[in-house]
Amino acid sequence: MFIAPRVADKSDWITTDTGDWEIIIGLEVHAQVASKAKLFSSAATKYGAEPNTQVSLVDAAMPGMLPVLNEYCVEQAVRTGMGLQAQINAFSRFDRKNYFYPDLPQGYQISQLYHPIVGEGEMVVELDDGDSIIVGIERLHLEQDAGKSIHDLDPGATYVDLNRCGVALMEIVSKPDMRSAREAAAYVRKLRSLVRYLGTCDGDMEKGNLRADVNVSVRRPGGELGTRCEIKNLNSMRFIQQAIEYEARRQIQILEDGGEIDQETRLYNTETNETRTMRSKEDAHDYRYFPDPDLLPVKLSKEWLDTIAADLPELPDAKKARYVKDFGLSEYDASVLVSDREKAAYYEEVAKGNDKKLAANWLLNEVFGKLNKENVDINDCPVSAAANCAIVSMISKDVISGKIAKQVFEICWTEGGDPEAIVEERGLRQVTDTGAIEAMIDEIIAANPDQAAKVKDKPKTLGWFVGQVMQASQGKANPQAVNKILRAKLLD
Ligand code: MN
């Protein structure tokens, strides 16, 4: 696969006293496989368990213990690779990456350097302004997570919790195809959405189940690539963006002062919004990688891969295309609705049996607007998709106006209840009986003869009468009927 080099939108360059700089970004995302058992042992992976209660003899690296590969984790890596439209390697193999950490008792991490399970792929990434970019995927490999060292429970000691030790991770490495912090954030957002659609990772960044290492370098546009620095373990979209911005400025400052960038691994301090040196950059040979003699190579049959491919759910890009083609939605509206699986499922339930565009508008403007304002997640929305479906249906059948619909939605939000029953019980049904509307209009015209006389010269003042009728009917008069009758009486 070939991805044409891309010159970033100039607005993404950092401009300084001595000219423009382009930022080059590549990401390594660690996504925890949504598996109940670890990659090489049957120990549980449940989050938040008592420390060291989910540790098998394999995870604790007792002498003579042998790892056994968890087939379910392999399947999730393959599914994710397929979602990334990537090469699935029928042959892959595990290697030992040797290093010492107190929370990694083996003294090495089992990873895949030479033969990863997934090779090159690509992903379309939508940006917040409606544009999109293509980001190349270098590889996806399986590896074990380490445990956790806890430094803040005792002033004089560090505690070690091995529950996370041996949990399966998918390391997804992008090509250096991003040119700004917002592009990097959009990439992580899309990747997160994709693994959540696939169900291969829950994407929970707060729990550290999806975290990013960010490689940043800067250069003069079109010039040679600069030396890069890697910022480790960023676990929120905001930190990813802030760390990139800070790091790019730091590097530009050094270069403009005539200095050189040292290739190194850095840590981002979320409190000071700065990066600092963690260690000077190691190369692969420092880890003495070699094939793990305890594990056989992984060979995947075509039949097995075909079964997995046949079982993939509809992914966001395909769903978006369907919404545009079959439902007539705009690209932008469709991409907002498919941005996560829950939103899309909710939308499809609201749209069931309804006008698809009306349902989309209702959801995007009213429901999502309210969720944003109240800072409520769609999964916790107090108004069910079925209730919204009923509201949209009443709008399209002229049972209620758009304005009354908002009222009904508010009632459902605060008091709960069935929208149709609310409309009946509270007499919110739209007045479409033209006789009743006409009677109201006659009364208002009779009470305001001067205003009525003005309308012929100033047709815009008709709006004043519309407002009066709507007020008199408590918002229940059908606005089209009101307009039509008023025009007939005052203009024609
Ligand atoms: Mn890794």
Tab-separated table of C-alpha atoms and ligand atoms in Angstrom:
chain	number	residue	atom	x	y	z
A	1	MET	CA	0.000	0.000	0.000
A	2	PHE	CA	1.232	3.467	-0.829
A	3	ILE	CA	0.127	6.640	0.854
A	4	ALA	CA	1.024	9.807	-0.957
A	5	PRO	CA	3.018	12.301	1.101
A	6	ARG	CA	0.733	14.993	2.342
A	7	VAL	CA	1.465	18.634	2.918
A	8	ALA	CA	-0.498	19.701	5.953
A	9	ASP	CA	-2.921	22.551	5.968
A	10	LYS	CA	-0.742	25.597	6.681
A	11	SER	CA	-2.926	26.495	9.649
A	12	ASP	CA	-1.400	23.516	11.444
A	13	TRP	CA	2.164	24.794	11.181
A	14	ILE	CA	3.774	26.538	14.083
A	15	THR	CA	4.951	29.954	12.986
A	16	THR	CA	7.822	31.591	14.832
A	17	ASP	CA	9.973	34.693	14.415
A	18	THR	CA	12.239	32.799	12.064
A	19	GLY	CA	9.615	31.053	9.973
A	20	ASP	CA	7.253	28.121	9.687
A	21	TRP	CA	7.689	24.687	11.243
A	22	GLU	CA	5.799	21.534	10.423
A	23	ILE	CA	5.104	18.944	13.152
A	24	ILE	CA	5.435	15.248	12.286
A	25	ILE	CA	3.572	12.845	14.546
A	26	GLY	CA	3.345	9.071	14.745
A	27	LEU	CA	1.538	7.147	17.477
A	28	GLU	CA	1.926	3.842	19.252
A	29	VAL	CA	-1.360	2.998	20.906
A	30	HIS	CA	-1.598	0.245	23.508
A	31	ALA	CA	-5.124	-1.155	23.527
A	32	GLN	CA	-5.997	-3.723	26.159
A	33	VAL	CA	-7.754	-6.723	24.629
A	34	ALA	CA	-11.268	-7.128	26.043
A	35	SER	CA	-10.618	-10.665	27.274
A	36	LYS	CA	-11.601	-12.277	30.567
A	37	ALA	CA	-8.288	-14.131	30.759
A	38	LYS	CA	-4.688	-13.051	30.240
A	39	LEU	CA	-2.627	-13.547	27.077
A	40	PHE	CA	-0.664	-16.568	28.343
A	41	SER	CA	-2.519	-17.651	31.492
A	42	SER	CA	-6.053	-18.290	32.663
A	43	ALA	CA	-5.897	-15.647	35.441
A	44	ALA	CA	-8.765	-13.120	35.445
A	45	THR	CA	-8.360	-9.582	34.149
A	46	LYS	CA	-11.233	-7.851	35.956
A	47	TYR	CA	-10.458	-4.210	36.685
A	48	GLY	CA	-10.342	-2.988	40.277
A	49	ALA	CA	-9.836	-6.371	41.994
A	50	GLU	CA	-7.895	-6.581	45.280
A	51	PRO	CA	-4.151	-6.298	44.536
A	52	ASN	CA	-2.395	-9.547	43.621
A	53	THR	CA	-5.562	-11.658	43.578
A	54	GLN	CA	-5.469	-12.251	39.823
A	55	VAL	CA	-1.978	-13.652	39.459
A	56	SER	CA	-1.272	-17.178	38.252
A	57	LEU	CA	2.048	-18.941	38.671
A	58	VAL	CA	2.776	-18.063	35.033
A	59	ASP	CA	2.145	-14.324	35.670
A	60	ALA	CA	4.358	-14.453	38.765
A	61	ALA	CA	7.064	-16.092	36.599
A	62	MET	CA	7.648	-19.050	38.891
A	63	PRO	CA	10.478	-21.219	37.555
A	64	GLY	CA	9.371	-23.874	35.093
A	65	MET	CA	5.990	-22.337	34.316
A	66	LEU	CA	5.022	-22.380	30.646
A	67	PRO	CA	2.898	-19.798	28.827
A	68	VAL	CA	-0.129	-21.032	26.841
A	69	LEU	CA	-1.445	-18.690	24.144
A	70	ASN	CA	-5.056	-17.523	24.602
A	71	GLU	CA	-6.800	-18.102	21.246
A	72	TYR	CA	-9.507	-15.550	22.043
A	73	CYS	CA	-6.867	-12.771	22.252
A	74	VAL	CA	-5.408	-13.839	18.906
A	75	GLU	CA	-8.880	-13.614	17.391
A	76	GLN	CA	-9.376	-10.074	18.745
A	77	ALA	CA	-6.051	-8.943	17.261
A	78	VAL	CA	-7.082	-10.388	13.887
A	79	ARG	CA	-10.499	-8.716	14.055
A	80	THR	CA	-8.860	-5.386	14.863
A	81	GLY	CA	-6.417	-5.857	11.987
A	82	MET	CA	-9.311	-6.511	9.623
A	83	GLY	CA	-11.057	-3.377	10.907
A	84	LEU	CA	-7.869	-1.433	10.071
A	85	GLN	CA	-7.993	-2.902	6.533
A	86	ALA	CA	-4.583	-4.320	7.280
A	87	GLN	CA	-2.547	-7.288	6.127
A	88	ILE	CA	-3.209	-10.263	8.414
A	89	ASN	CA	-0.076	-12.380	8.707
A	90	ALA	CA	-0.805	-16.099	8.556
A	91	PHE	CA	2.573	-16.623	10.260
A	92	SER	CA	3.593	-14.679	13.352
A	93	ARG	CA	5.838	-15.351	16.308
A	94	PHE	CA	6.504	-14.148	19.834
A	95	ASP	CA	9.817	-12.664	20.944
A	96	ARG	CA	11.280	-11.873	24.331
A	97	LYS	CA	12.049	-8.217	24.977
A	98	ASN	CA	14.481	-8.286	27.882
A	99	TYR	CA	14.376	-5.623	30.536
A	100	PHE	CA	14.037	-5.333	34.272
A	101	TYR	CA	11.012	-3.774	35.913
A	102	PRO	CA	9.988	-4.541	39.511
A	103	ASP	CA	6.439	-5.149	38.243
A	104	LEU	CA	7.524	-7.575	35.505
A	105	PRO	CA	8.886	-10.615	37.359
A	106	GLN	CA	9.818	-12.539	34.184
A	107	GLY	CA	12.562	-10.051	33.449
A	108	TYR	CA	11.306	-9.848	29.885
A	109	GLN	CA	8.104	-8.928	28.082
A	110	ILE	CA	6.705	-11.374	25.549
A	111	SER	CA	6.035	-9.261	22.463
A	112	GLN	CA	6.284	-9.559	18.671
A	113	LEU	CA	9.151	-7.715	17.007
A	114	TYR	CA	10.136	-9.649	13.890
A	115	HIS	CA	6.823	-11.215	12.865
A	116	PRO	CA	3.813	-9.227	14.067
A	117	ILE	CA	0.362	-10.741	13.639
A	118	VAL	CA	-0.895	-7.738	11.634
A	119	GLY	CA	1.035	-5.749	9.028
A	120	GLU	CA	0.315	-2.568	7.086
A	121	GLY	CA	-3.128	-1.016	6.870
A	122	GLU	CA	-4.822	2.348	6.814
A	123	MET	CA	-7.602	4.293	8.442
A	124	VAL	CA	-9.711	7.229	7.287
A	125	VAL	CA	-9.751	9.827	10.068
A	126	GLU	CA	-12.420	12.523	10.174
A	127	LEU	CA	-11.301	15.888	11.554
A	128	ASP	CA	-13.551	18.200	13.550
A	129	ASP	CA	-13.879	20.676	10.650
A	130	GLY	CA	-15.400	17.995	8.390
A	131	ASP	CA	-12.165	17.269	6.441
A	132	SER	CA	-10.559	13.868	6.635
A	133	ILE	CA	-7.062	12.396	6.332
A	134	ILE	CA	-5.723	8.897	5.765
A	135	VAL	CA	-3.345	7.566	8.387
A	136	GLY	CA	-1.178	4.589	7.508
A	137	ILE	CA	-0.894	1.714	9.962
A	138	GLU	CA	2.588	0.249	10.256
A	139	ARG	CA	1.686	-2.860	12.275
A	140	LEU	CA	-0.326	-4.318	15.122
A	141	HIS	CA	1.294	-6.811	17.454
A	142	LEU	CA	0.274	-8.705	20.572
A	143	GLU	CA	2.215	-8.364	23.803
A	144	GLN	CA	1.844	-8.673	27.569
A	145	ASP	CA	1.247	-5.779	29.912
A	146	ALA	CA	3.376	-5.331	33.043
A	147	GLY	CA	2.045	-4.993	36.603
A	148	LYS	CA	1.777	-1.746	38.517
A	149	SER	CA	4.261	-0.155	40.894
A	150	ILE	CA	2.487	1.947	43.483
A	151	HIS	CA	4.627	4.737	44.893
A	152	ASP	CA	2.119	6.806	46.830
A	153	LEU	CA	0.794	4.461	49.531
A	154	ASP	CA	3.858	4.522	51.763
A	155	PRO	CA	6.504	7.239	52.042
A	156	GLY	CA	9.304	4.711	52.390
A	157	ALA	CA	8.238	1.835	50.160
A	158	THR	CA	6.934	0.928	46.722
A	159	TYR	CA	4.181	-1.657	46.446
A	160	VAL	CA	3.765	-3.976	43.492
A	161	ASP	CA	0.392	-5.171	42.180
A	162	LEU	CA	0.709	-7.948	39.599
A	163	ASN	CA	-2.981	-8.133	38.623
A	164	ARG	CA	-2.287	-6.430	35.297
A	165	CYS	CA	0.835	-8.497	34.666
A	166	GLY	CA	0.313	-10.643	31.569
A	167	VAL	CA	-2.872	-8.927	30.378
A	168	ALA	CA	-3.056	-8.918	26.549
A	169	LEU	CA	-2.286	-5.680	24.733
A	170	MET	CA	-2.543	-4.822	21.073
A	171	GLU	CA	0.175	-2.337	20.200
A	172	ILE	CA	-1.004	-0.428	17.147
A	173	VAL	CA	1.758	1.552	15.456
A	174	SER	CA	0.848	4.287	12.980
A	175	LYS	CA	3.031	5.762	10.269
A	176	PRO	CA	4.202	9.333	10.914
A	177	ASP	CA	1.217	10.677	8.980
A	178	MET	CA	-0.185	13.259	11.398
A	179	ARG	CA	0.740	16.924	11.252
A	180	SER	CA	-0.923	18.511	14.266
A	181	ALA	CA	-2.180	17.773	17.751
A	182	ARG	CA	-5.771	17.854	16.538
A	183	GLU	CA	-5.021	15.295	13.814
A	184	ALA	CA	-3.407	13.029	16.404
A	185	ALA	CA	-6.414	13.352	18.706
A	186	ALA	CA	-8.793	12.657	15.807
A	187	TYR	CA	-6.774	9.526	14.977
A	188	VAL	CA	-6.998	8.204	18.538
A	189	ARG	CA	-10.713	9.028	18.630
A	190	LYS	CA	-11.313	7.063	15.426
A	191	LEU	CA	-9.174	4.148	16.560
A	192	ARG	CA	-11.049	4.067	19.865
A	193	SER	CA	-14.367	4.104	18.037
A	194	LEU	CA	-13.210	1.261	15.789
A	195	VAL	CA	-12.096	-1.089	18.595
A	196	ARG	CA	-15.324	-0.352	20.460
A	197	TYR	CA	-17.395	-1.229	17.373
A	198	LEU	CA	-15.411	-4.446	17.091
A	199	GLY	CA	-15.652	-5.122	20.817
A	200	THR	CA	-11.935	-5.952	20.880
A	201	CYS	CA	-11.070	-3.265	23.487
A	202	ASP	CA	-13.396	-1.214	25.689
A	203	GLY	CA	-11.422	1.948	24.900
A	204	ASP	CA	-11.666	3.185	28.484
A	205	MET	CA	-8.819	5.701	28.650
A	206	GLU	CA	-9.447	6.619	32.274
A	207	LYS	CA	-8.707	3.049	33.308
A	208	GLY	CA	-5.641	3.039	31.059
A	209	ASN	CA	-7.194	0.436	28.748
A	210	LEU	CA	-6.222	2.589	25.783
A	211	ARG	CA	-3.115	4.747	26.049
A	212	ALA	CA	-0.797	6.369	23.559
A	213	ASP	CA	2.934	6.899	23.138
A	214	VAL	CA	3.468	9.870	20.870
A	215	ASN	CA	6.463	10.363	18.568
A	216	VAL	CA	7.040	14.015	17.727
A	217	SER	CA	9.582	15.743	15.505
A	218	VAL	CA	9.604	19.067	13.691
A	219	ARG	CA	11.009	20.197	10.359
A	220	ARG	CA	10.918	22.984	7.852
A	221	PRO	CA	8.027	22.141	5.493
A	222	GLY	CA	9.332	19.838	2.772
A	223	GLY	CA	12.710	19.441	4.503
A	224	GLU	CA	14.429	16.384	5.991
A	225	LEU	CA	12.731	14.631	8.892
A	226	GLY	CA	14.007	15.856	12.247
A	227	THR	CA	15.108	13.772	15.244
A	228	ARG	CA	12.088	12.545	17.151
A	229	CYS	CA	11.243	12.263	20.811
A	230	GLU	CA	8.762	9.810	22.242
A	231	ILE	CA	6.338	10.850	24.984
A	232	LYS	CA	5.105	7.869	26.965
A	233	ASN	CA	1.751	6.757	28.294
A	234	LEU	CA	-0.756	9.505	27.568
A	235	ASN	CA	-4.207	8.484	28.684
A	236	SER	CA	-6.540	11.267	27.604
A	237	MET	CA	-7.268	13.123	24.371
A	238	ARG	CA	-6.466	16.401	26.115
A	239	PHE	CA	-3.079	15.220	27.397
A	240	ILE	CA	-2.179	13.836	23.959
A	241	GLN	CA	-2.813	17.226	22.393
A	242	GLN	CA	-1.151	19.281	25.129
A	243	ALA	CA	1.938	17.056	25.188
A	244	ILE	CA	2.353	17.335	21.405
A	245	GLU	CA	1.963	21.110	21.451
A	246	TYR	CA	4.451	21.494	24.290
A	247	GLU	CA	6.973	19.088	22.799
A	248	ALA	CA	6.849	20.686	19.336
A	249	ARG	CA	7.472	24.119	20.829
A	250	ARG	CA	10.314	22.787	22.961
A	251	GLN	CA	12.033	21.275	19.917
A	252	ILE	CA	11.546	24.379	17.772
A	253	GLN	CA	13.030	26.541	20.520
A	254	ILE	CA	16.139	24.331	20.699
A	255	LEU	CA	16.561	24.300	16.909
A	256	GLU	CA	16.070	28.040	16.556
A	257	ASP	CA	18.689	28.585	19.255
A	258	GLY	CA	21.088	26.551	17.111
A	259	GLY	CA	20.891	23.384	19.219
A	260	GLU	CA	20.223	19.752	18.338
A	261	ILE	CA	17.438	17.412	19.414
A	262	ASP	CA	18.534	14.353	21.401
A	263	GLN	CA	16.524	11.267	20.583
A	264	GLU	CA	14.950	10.342	23.890
A	265	THR	CA	11.934	9.050	25.715
A	266	ARG	CA	10.104	11.714	27.675
A	267	LEU	CA	7.330	11.857	30.242
A	268	TYR	CA	4.489	14.347	30.239
A	269	ASN	CA	3.659	16.021	33.532
A	270	THR	CA	-0.071	16.673	33.530
A	271	GLU	CA	0.203	19.243	36.308
A	272	THR	CA	2.860	21.511	34.814
A	273	ASN	CA	1.944	20.731	31.169
A	274	GLU	CA	5.613	20.020	30.364
A	275	THR	CA	7.588	17.031	29.107
A	276	ARG	CA	10.829	15.950	30.766
A	277	THR	CA	13.539	13.421	29.995
A	278	MET	CA	12.844	9.873	31.141
A	279	ARG	CA	15.703	8.058	29.415
A	280	SER	CA	17.833	8.560	26.321
A	281	LYS	CA	16.414	6.549	23.449
A	282	GLU	CA	17.178	2.885	23.492
A	283	ASP	CA	17.356	0.873	20.276
A	284	ALA	CA	15.972	-2.582	19.654
A	285	HIS	CA	19.389	-4.199	20.220
A	286	ASP	CA	19.411	-2.927	23.810
A	287	TYR	CA	16.560	-5.314	24.544
A	288	ARG	CA	18.273	-8.398	23.112
A	289	TYR	CA	15.092	-9.546	21.418
A	290	PHE	CA	15.001	-13.237	20.525
A	291	PRO	CA	12.208	-15.706	19.653
A	292	ASP	CA	10.529	-17.040	22.797
A	293	PRO	CA	11.524	-20.740	22.978
A	294	ASP	CA	8.467	-21.521	25.138
A	295	LEU	CA	5.989	-20.596	22.406
A	296	LEU	CA	5.357	-22.096	18.990
A	297	PRO	CA	4.894	-19.772	16.006
A	298	VAL	CA	1.268	-18.789	15.383
A	299	LYS	CA	-0.103	-20.150	12.112
A	300	LEU	CA	-3.560	-19.033	11.039
A	301	SER	CA	-5.558	-21.043	8.513
A	302	LYS	CA	-7.442	-19.360	5.700
A	303	GLU	CA	-10.686	-21.009	6.845
A	304	TRP	CA	-10.332	-19.576	10.345
A	305	LEU	CA	-9.614	-16.102	8.971
A	306	ASP	CA	-12.587	-16.347	6.602
A	307	THR	CA	-14.897	-17.229	9.492
A	308	ILE	CA	-13.713	-14.185	11.430
A	309	ALA	CA	-14.067	-11.894	8.396
A	310	ALA	CA	-17.622	-13.137	7.800
A	311	ASP	CA	-18.534	-12.335	11.381
A	312	LEU	CA	-17.338	-8.687	11.514
A	313	PRO	CA	-19.998	-6.125	12.460
A	314	GLU	CA	-20.804	-3.143	10.243
A	315	LEU	CA	-17.958	-0.695	10.940
A	316	PRO	CA	-18.203	3.107	11.179
A	317	ASP	CA	-17.078	3.912	7.616
A	318	ALA	CA	-19.568	1.471	6.071
A	319	LYS	CA	-22.315	2.675	8.386
A	320	LYS	CA	-21.608	6.285	7.502
A	321	ALA	CA	-21.727	5.503	3.773
A	322	ARG	CA	-25.066	3.740	4.261
A	323	TYR	CA	-26.546	6.688	6.187
A	324	VAL	CA	-25.505	9.049	3.397
A	325	LYS	CA	-26.673	6.819	0.544
A	326	ASP	CA	-29.826	5.209	1.916
A	327	PHE	CA	-30.975	7.781	4.464
A	328	GLY	CA	-29.939	10.937	2.602
A	329	LEU	CA	-28.005	12.335	5.581
A	330	SER	CA	-25.139	14.799	5.089
A	331	GLU	CA	-21.574	13.463	5.449
A	332	TYR	CA	-21.122	15.523	8.591
A	333	ASP	CA	-24.344	14.438	10.304
A	334	ALA	CA	-23.627	10.818	9.392
A	335	SER	CA	-20.110	10.968	10.815
A	336	VAL	CA	-21.364	12.402	14.114
A	337	LEU	CA	-23.991	9.653	14.399
A	338	VAL	CA	-21.550	6.810	13.661
A	339	SER	CA	-18.757	8.229	15.835
A	340	ASP	CA	-19.573	5.615	18.430
A	341	ARG	CA	-21.518	2.424	18.367
A	342	GLU	CA	-24.009	3.435	21.069
A	343	LYS	CA	-24.938	6.660	19.279
A	344	ALA	CA	-25.487	4.822	16.000
A	345	ALA	CA	-27.603	2.117	17.661
A	346	TYR	CA	-29.659	4.776	19.441
A	347	TYR	CA	-30.180	6.670	16.178
A	348	GLU	CA	-31.335	3.574	14.318
A	349	GLU	CA	-33.934	2.920	16.995
A	350	VAL	CA	-35.215	6.508	16.852
A	351	ALA	CA	-35.308	6.383	13.050
A	352	LYS	CA	-37.215	3.098	12.936
A	353	GLY	CA	-40.446	3.687	10.981
A	354	ASN	CA	-39.698	7.438	10.860
A	355	ASP	CA	-38.328	9.891	8.355
A	356	LYS	CA	-34.554	9.292	8.658
A	357	LYS	CA	-33.529	12.917	8.215
A	358	LEU	CA	-36.100	14.190	10.677
A	359	ALA	CA	-34.932	11.606	13.206
A	360	ALA	CA	-31.284	12.627	12.650
A	361	ASN	CA	-32.051	16.331	13.067
A	362	TRP	CA	-34.073	15.689	16.186
A	363	LEU	CA	-31.284	13.636	17.714
A	364	LEU	CA	-28.403	15.923	16.728
A	365	ASN	CA	-30.103	19.157	17.748
A	366	GLU	CA	-32.374	18.324	20.647
A	367	VAL	CA	-31.193	15.116	22.263
A	368	PHE	CA	-27.397	15.452	21.814
A	369	GLY	CA	-27.688	19.157	22.643
A	370	LYS	CA	-29.344	18.339	25.934
A	371	LEU	CA	-26.896	15.518	26.695
A	372	ASN	CA	-23.982	17.909	26.105
A	373	LYS	CA	-25.518	20.652	28.184
A	374	GLU	CA	-26.216	18.336	31.114
A	375	ASN	CA	-22.971	16.412	30.584
A	376	VAL	CA	-24.816	13.091	30.420
A	377	ASP	CA	-23.593	10.093	28.432
A	378	ILE	CA	-25.978	8.687	25.812
A	379	ASN	CA	-26.060	5.375	27.693
A	380	ASP	CA	-27.539	7.206	30.683
A	381	CYS	CA	-30.009	9.338	28.707
A	382	PRO	CA	-33.199	9.466	30.783
A	383	VAL	CA	-35.317	9.582	27.613
A	384	SER	CA	-35.196	6.214	25.854
A	385	ALA	CA	-34.661	5.790	22.118
A	386	ALA	CA	-38.189	4.357	21.907
A	387	ALA	CA	-39.620	7.505	23.524
A	388	ASN	CA	-37.725	9.702	21.055
A	389	CYS	CA	-38.972	7.503	18.240
A	390	ALA	CA	-42.537	8.223	19.398
A	391	ILE	CA	-41.872	11.973	19.617
A	392	VAL	CA	-40.404	12.105	16.089
A	393	SER	CA	-43.331	10.083	14.802
A	394	MET	CA	-45.811	12.557	16.337
A	395	ILE	CA	-43.950	15.478	14.720
A	396	SER	CA	-44.094	13.899	11.284
A	397	LYS	CA	-47.766	13.014	11.626
A	398	ASP	CA	-48.561	16.622	12.637
A	399	VAL	CA	-49.847	15.437	16.008
A	400	ILE	CA	-47.530	17.938	17.677
A	401	SER	CA	-45.433	20.856	16.446
A	402	GLY	CA	-41.644	20.964	16.769
A	403	LYS	CA	-42.032	23.436	19.602
A	404	ILE	CA	-44.406	21.217	21.575
A	405	ALA	CA	-42.092	18.284	20.857
A	406	LYS	CA	-39.348	20.076	22.786
A	407	GLN	CA	-41.762	20.522	25.693
A	408	VAL	CA	-42.684	16.826	25.613
A	409	PHE	CA	-38.997	15.901	25.545
A	410	GLU	CA	-38.337	18.114	28.602
A	411	ILE	CA	-41.217	16.447	30.467
A	412	CYS	CA	-39.889	12.992	29.580
A	413	TRP	CA	-36.397	14.061	30.693
A	414	THR	CA	-37.450	15.417	34.101
A	415	GLU	CA	-40.543	13.359	34.953
A	416	GLY	CA	-40.269	10.337	32.679
A	417	GLY	CA	-43.373	8.808	31.085
A	418	ASP	CA	-44.731	7.851	27.709
A	419	PRO	CA	-44.677	10.730	25.179
A	420	GLU	CA	-47.983	9.780	23.558
A	421	ALA	CA	-49.744	9.614	26.930
A	422	ILE	CA	-48.194	12.957	27.939
A	423	VAL	CA	-49.546	14.608	24.775
A	424	GLU	CA	-53.059	13.228	25.368
A	425	GLU	CA	-53.222	13.850	29.108
A	426	ARG	CA	-51.932	17.407	28.929
A	427	GLY	CA	-53.922	18.310	25.819
A	428	LEU	CA	-50.798	19.123	23.785
A	429	ARG	CA	-52.186	17.774	20.556
A	430	GLN	CA	-51.791	20.238	17.701
A	431	VAL	CA	-54.936	22.067	16.611
A	432	THR	CA	-55.332	21.251	12.930
A	433	ASP	CA	-59.057	21.926	12.853
A	434	THR	CA	-59.058	24.927	10.501
A	435	GLY	CA	-62.442	26.081	11.814
A	436	ALA	CA	-61.052	26.465	15.327
A	437	ILE	CA	-57.939	28.230	14.057
A	438	GLU	CA	-59.994	30.542	11.881
A	439	ALA	CA	-62.163	31.521	14.846
A	440	MET	CA	-59.070	32.435	16.842
A	441	ILE	CA	-57.684	34.449	13.941
A	442	ASP	CA	-60.929	36.360	13.415
A	443	GLU	CA	-60.953	37.299	17.065
A	444	ILE	CA	-57.371	38.571	16.980
A	445	ILE	CA	-57.902	40.548	13.763
A	446	ALA	CA	-61.021	42.141	15.191
A	447	ALA	CA	-59.120	43.156	18.308
A	448	ASN	CA	-56.248	44.679	16.289
A	449	PRO	CA	-57.728	46.504	13.286
A	450	ASP	CA	-54.800	48.943	12.911
A	451	GLN	CA	-52.207	46.182	12.776
A	452	ALA	CA	-54.362	44.266	10.290
A	453	ALA	CA	-54.583	47.279	7.996
A	454	LYS	CA	-50.786	47.607	7.933
A	455	VAL	CA	-50.092	44.052	6.746
A	456	LYS	CA	-50.849	44.688	3.066
A	457	ASP	CA	-48.141	47.420	2.890
A	458	LYS	CA	-45.716	45.611	5.163
A	459	PRO	CA	-46.194	41.845	4.582
A	460	LYS	CA	-43.448	41.121	7.102
A	461	THR	CA	-45.729	42.219	9.948
A	462	LEU	CA	-47.801	39.094	9.283
A	463	GLY	CA	-45.366	37.394	11.617
A	464	TRP	CA	-46.782	39.395	14.505
A	465	PHE	CA	-50.208	37.830	13.912
A	466	VAL	CA	-48.682	34.353	13.661
A	467	GLY	CA	-47.121	34.934	17.067
A	468	GLN	CA	-50.443	36.098	18.528
A	469	VAL	CA	-52.301	33.027	17.253
A	470	MET	CA	-49.623	30.664	18.519
A	471	GLN	CA	-49.758	32.353	21.889
A	472	ALA	CA	-53.556	32.210	22.024
A	473	SER	CA	-53.429	28.493	21.211
A	474	GLN	CA	-50.618	27.867	23.715
A	475	GLY	CA	-48.383	26.736	20.898
A	476	LYS	CA	-50.802	24.084	19.732
A	477	ALA	CA	-52.094	25.613	16.502
A	478	ASN	CA	-50.600	24.035	13.402
A	479	PRO	CA	-48.204	26.751	12.141
A	480	GLN	CA	-48.743	25.925	8.445
A	481	ALA	CA	-52.509	26.225	8.835
A	482	VAL	CA	-52.147	29.494	10.763
A	483	ASN	CA	-49.944	30.969	8.060
A	484	LYS	CA	-52.237	29.870	5.271
A	485	ILE	CA	-55.388	31.286	6.837
A	486	LEU	CA	-53.723	34.544	7.868
A	487	ARG	CA	-52.408	35.090	4.345
A	488	ALA	CA	-55.821	34.425	2.850
A	489	LYS	CA	-57.458	36.909	5.214
A	490	LEU	CA	-54.900	39.713	5.310
A	491	LEU	CA	-52.843	39.577	2.113
A	492	ASP	CA	-54.877	38.115	-0.747
B	1	MN	MN	4.586	-1.907	23.680
